[in-house]
Short mmCIF file of C-alpha atoms in Angstrom, two decimals:
data_model
loop_
_atom_site.label_atom_id
_atom_site.label_comp_id
_atom_site.label_asym_id
_atom_site.label_seq_id
_atom_site.Cartn_x
_atom_site.Cartn_y
_atom_site.Cartn_z
CA MET A 1109 130.66 104.25 113.60
CA THR A 1110 127.00 104.43 114.48
CA ASP A 1111 124.76 102.38 112.21
CA ILE A 1112 121.67 104.56 111.74
CA SER A 1113 118.79 103.54 109.48
CA ASN A 1114 118.31 105.73 106.39
CA THR A 1115 114.74 106.37 107.56
CA GLU A 1116 116.21 108.47 110.40
CA TYR A 1117 118.18 110.96 108.29
CA ILE A 1118 117.87 113.08 105.17
CA THR A 1119 119.88 112.04 102.11
CA ILE A 1120 120.78 114.74 99.59
CA THR A 1121 121.94 113.61 96.14
CA LYS A 1122 122.26 115.42 92.83
CA ASP A 1123 118.87 113.89 91.97
CA GLY A 1124 116.95 115.10 95.00
CA VAL A 1125 116.24 114.91 98.70
CA PHE A 1126 115.25 111.57 100.22
CA VAL A 1127 114.27 110.02 103.53
CA GLY A 1128 114.31 106.24 103.72
CA GLY A 1129 115.21 106.02 100.03
CA LYS A 1130 112.02 107.83 98.95
CA PRO A 1131 111.75 111.42 97.64
CA ALA A 1132 110.90 113.65 100.56
CA THR A 1133 109.67 117.12 101.39
CA GLU A 1134 109.17 116.26 105.07
CA TYR A 1135 111.41 114.89 107.79
CA HIS A 1136 109.82 113.52 110.97
CA GLY A 1137 106.57 115.22 109.95
CA TYR A 1138 108.07 118.69 109.40
CA MET A 1139 108.57 120.42 106.06
CA ILE A 1140 112.25 120.48 105.01
CA TYR A 1141 113.13 124.09 104.19
CA PHE A 1142 115.07 125.13 101.05
CA LEU A 1143 115.19 121.76 99.25
CA ASP A 1144 116.50 123.23 95.98
CA ILE A 1145 119.16 125.25 97.76
CA SER A 1146 120.23 122.15 99.70
CA ARG A 1147 120.64 120.21 96.43
CA ALA A 1148 122.51 123.14 94.87
CA GLY A 1149 124.81 123.09 97.90
CA LEU A 1150 125.66 119.44 97.25
CA VAL A 1151 126.38 120.23 93.59
CA GLN A 1152 128.84 122.94 94.72
CA ILE A 1153 130.46 120.49 97.16
CA GLN A 1154 130.80 117.97 94.31
CA LYS A 1155 132.53 120.58 92.14
CA GLN A 1156 135.16 120.97 94.87
CA ASN A 1157 135.21 117.26 95.82
CA PRO A 1158 133.91 115.14 92.92
CA GLU A 1159 134.17 111.90 94.91
CA VAL A 1160 131.35 113.03 97.25
CA GLN A 1161 128.13 111.29 96.18
CA GLU A 1162 125.68 112.09 98.99
CA LEU A 1163 125.18 114.08 102.15
CA HIS A 1164 123.43 112.40 105.07
CA ILE A 1165 121.92 114.83 107.55
CA GLY A 1166 120.12 113.94 110.74
CA ALA A 1167 118.40 115.55 113.70
CA PHE A 1168 119.51 113.46 116.66
CA GLU A 1169 119.34 113.58 120.43
CA THR A 1170 123.13 113.39 120.89
CA ALA A 1171 124.92 116.73 121.29
CA GLY A 1172 128.43 117.47 120.08
CA PHE A 1173 130.92 120.21 119.25
CA PHE A 1174 130.94 122.13 115.97
CA ALA A 1175 132.93 120.39 113.20
CA LYS A 1176 133.92 117.50 115.50
CA LYS A 1177 133.31 113.83 114.81
CA GLY A 1178 130.98 111.86 117.01
CA ASN A 1179 128.52 109.01 117.29
CA PRO A 1180 124.97 110.32 117.36
CA SER A 1181 122.14 108.13 118.58
CA GLU A 1182 119.32 107.20 116.25
CA VAL A 1183 116.88 109.03 118.55
CA PHE A 1184 115.26 112.10 116.95
CA GLY A 1185 116.39 115.33 118.62
CA ARG A 1186 117.46 118.94 118.21
CA ASN A 1187 121.12 118.35 117.26
CA ALA A 1188 122.15 118.35 113.59
CA TRP A 1189 124.78 115.88 112.35
CA VAL A 1190 126.10 115.37 108.82
CA ARG A 1191 128.29 112.86 106.98
CA VAL A 1192 129.26 112.12 103.38
CA LYS A 1193 128.95 109.04 101.25
CA MET A 1194 131.72 108.73 98.68
CA SER A 1195 131.27 107.44 95.13
CA ASP A 1196 133.05 104.21 96.10
CA GLY A 1197 130.49 103.59 98.87
CA ARG A 1198 132.60 104.61 101.86
CA LEU A 1199 130.82 106.55 104.58
CA GLY A 1200 132.53 109.41 106.37
CA PRO A 1201 132.23 110.06 110.08
CA TRP A 1202 129.21 111.83 111.53
CA VAL A 1203 130.18 115.46 112.20
CA PHE A 1204 128.27 117.77 114.51
CA GLN A 1205 126.79 120.92 112.97
CA ASN A 1206 124.58 122.70 115.51
CA ALA A 1207 122.14 122.43 118.41
CA TYR A 1208 118.82 124.02 117.49
CA ALA A 1209 116.25 125.51 119.87
CA SER A 1210 113.84 122.63 119.20
CA THR A 1211 113.46 119.38 117.29
CA THR A 1212 111.09 121.23 114.95
CA ASP A 1213 113.71 123.87 114.08
CA CYS A 1214 116.35 121.20 113.55
CA ALA A 1215 114.14 119.06 111.28
CA LYS A 1216 113.19 122.06 109.14
CA ASN A 1217 116.61 123.72 108.84
CA CYS A 1218 119.34 121.08 109.22
CA ALA A 1219 119.52 120.05 105.53
CA TYR A 1220 120.07 123.56 104.20
CA ASN A 1221 122.42 124.65 107.00
CA CYS A 1222 124.57 121.51 106.84
CA ALA A 1223 124.93 121.69 103.05
CA TYR A 1224 125.87 125.36 103.32
CA LEU A 1225 128.45 124.83 106.07
CA VAL A 1226 130.11 121.84 104.40
CA ARG A 1227 130.47 123.98 101.28
CA SER A 1228 131.64 127.17 102.98
CA ARG A 1229 133.57 126.17 106.11
CA PRO A 1230 136.94 124.45 105.60
CA ASP A 1231 136.92 123.11 109.17
CA MET A 1232 133.58 121.39 108.59
CA CYS A 1233 134.68 120.01 105.21
CA SER A 1234 137.97 118.81 106.69
CA ALA A 1235 136.26 117.02 109.58
CA MET A 1236 133.99 115.18 107.15
CA LEU A 1237 136.58 114.25 104.53
CA ASN A 1238 139.71 113.57 106.58
CA PHE A 1239 139.16 109.81 106.36
CA THR A 1240 139.71 109.82 102.58
CA GLU A 1241 143.51 110.19 102.53
CA ASP A 1242 144.64 108.90 105.93
CA LYS A 1243 147.10 106.36 104.56
CA GLU A 1244 149.05 108.62 102.24
CA THR A 1245 152.37 110.08 103.28
CA ASN A 1246 154.49 112.84 101.88
CA THR A 1247 158.21 113.54 102.29
CA GLU A 1248 159.91 116.88 102.40
CA ASN A 1249 163.66 117.55 102.15
CA LYS A 1250 165.19 119.79 104.81
CA LYS A 1251 168.80 120.42 105.77
CA THR A 1252 169.86 120.38 109.41
CA ALA A 1253 172.22 122.97 110.86
CA GLN A 1254 174.90 120.34 111.64
CA SER A 1255 174.65 118.38 108.42
CA LYS A 1256 174.65 119.26 104.77
CA GLU A 1257 172.67 116.11 104.05
CA PRO A 1258 169.00 116.59 103.45
CA LEU A 1259 166.79 115.30 106.23
CA LYS A 1260 163.62 113.59 105.10
CA GLU A 1261 160.62 114.25 107.32
CA GLN A 1262 157.61 112.04 107.05
CA HIS A 1263 154.20 113.70 106.97
CA LYS A 1264 150.85 112.01 107.37
CA ILE A 1265 148.11 113.65 105.32
CA ILE A 1266 145.21 114.28 107.66
CA SER A 1267 142.94 116.00 105.18
CA ALA A 1268 142.88 117.39 101.67
CA PHE A 1269 140.06 119.41 100.22
CA LYS A 1270 139.48 121.88 97.42
CA ILE A 1271 138.23 125.42 97.75
CA GLY A 1272 137.89 127.14 94.41
CA CYS A 1273 141.16 126.74 92.54
CA PHE A 1274 143.12 125.82 95.69
CA LYS A 1275 143.79 122.42 97.24
CA ILE A 1276 144.44 122.67 100.94
CA THR A 1277 146.34 119.82 102.55
CA ILE A 1278 146.61 119.38 106.30
CA GLU A 1279 149.56 117.23 107.31
CA ARG A 1280 150.88 115.98 110.63
CA ILE A 1281 154.65 115.52 110.99
CA LYS A 1282 155.36 111.93 112.02
CA GLN A 1283 157.46 111.56 115.13
CA ARG A 1284 160.94 110.12 114.67
#
């Protein structure tokens, strides 16, 4: 995972918006749009996923694909990336959000747009949180056509996230 200095990305917590550990209204010299809405977005994310402590959002040179993990460079650019920090200190993967028309547009809009998309798009949320439950497995009983004995299939939980009153779990069937 790319080690990027906290001076190169925006941190959103329940207490505010920060750059380099200091309260911020600007990012790379540009006003960050919709600070209160960005914080409110994190609060909504925390209602669905209480273990999320912070959002880290950066405008980097490295491009990517929507809701896919990657390793952005620390170089300021027009591509928005986001990751989560969990309450136990673990950092999620950087996930690509969007390529903006300019570095200015990205710096101004990435915080609000990333917070909104993590809250509203299950694919974005899944990409960011799928590291939290990788080691858990689940078994399911099924009967085969030739046998009356139940067949246990192993499933690897890839992701689990909450949307409203639902918990959505994405599992991959382990190969026998």
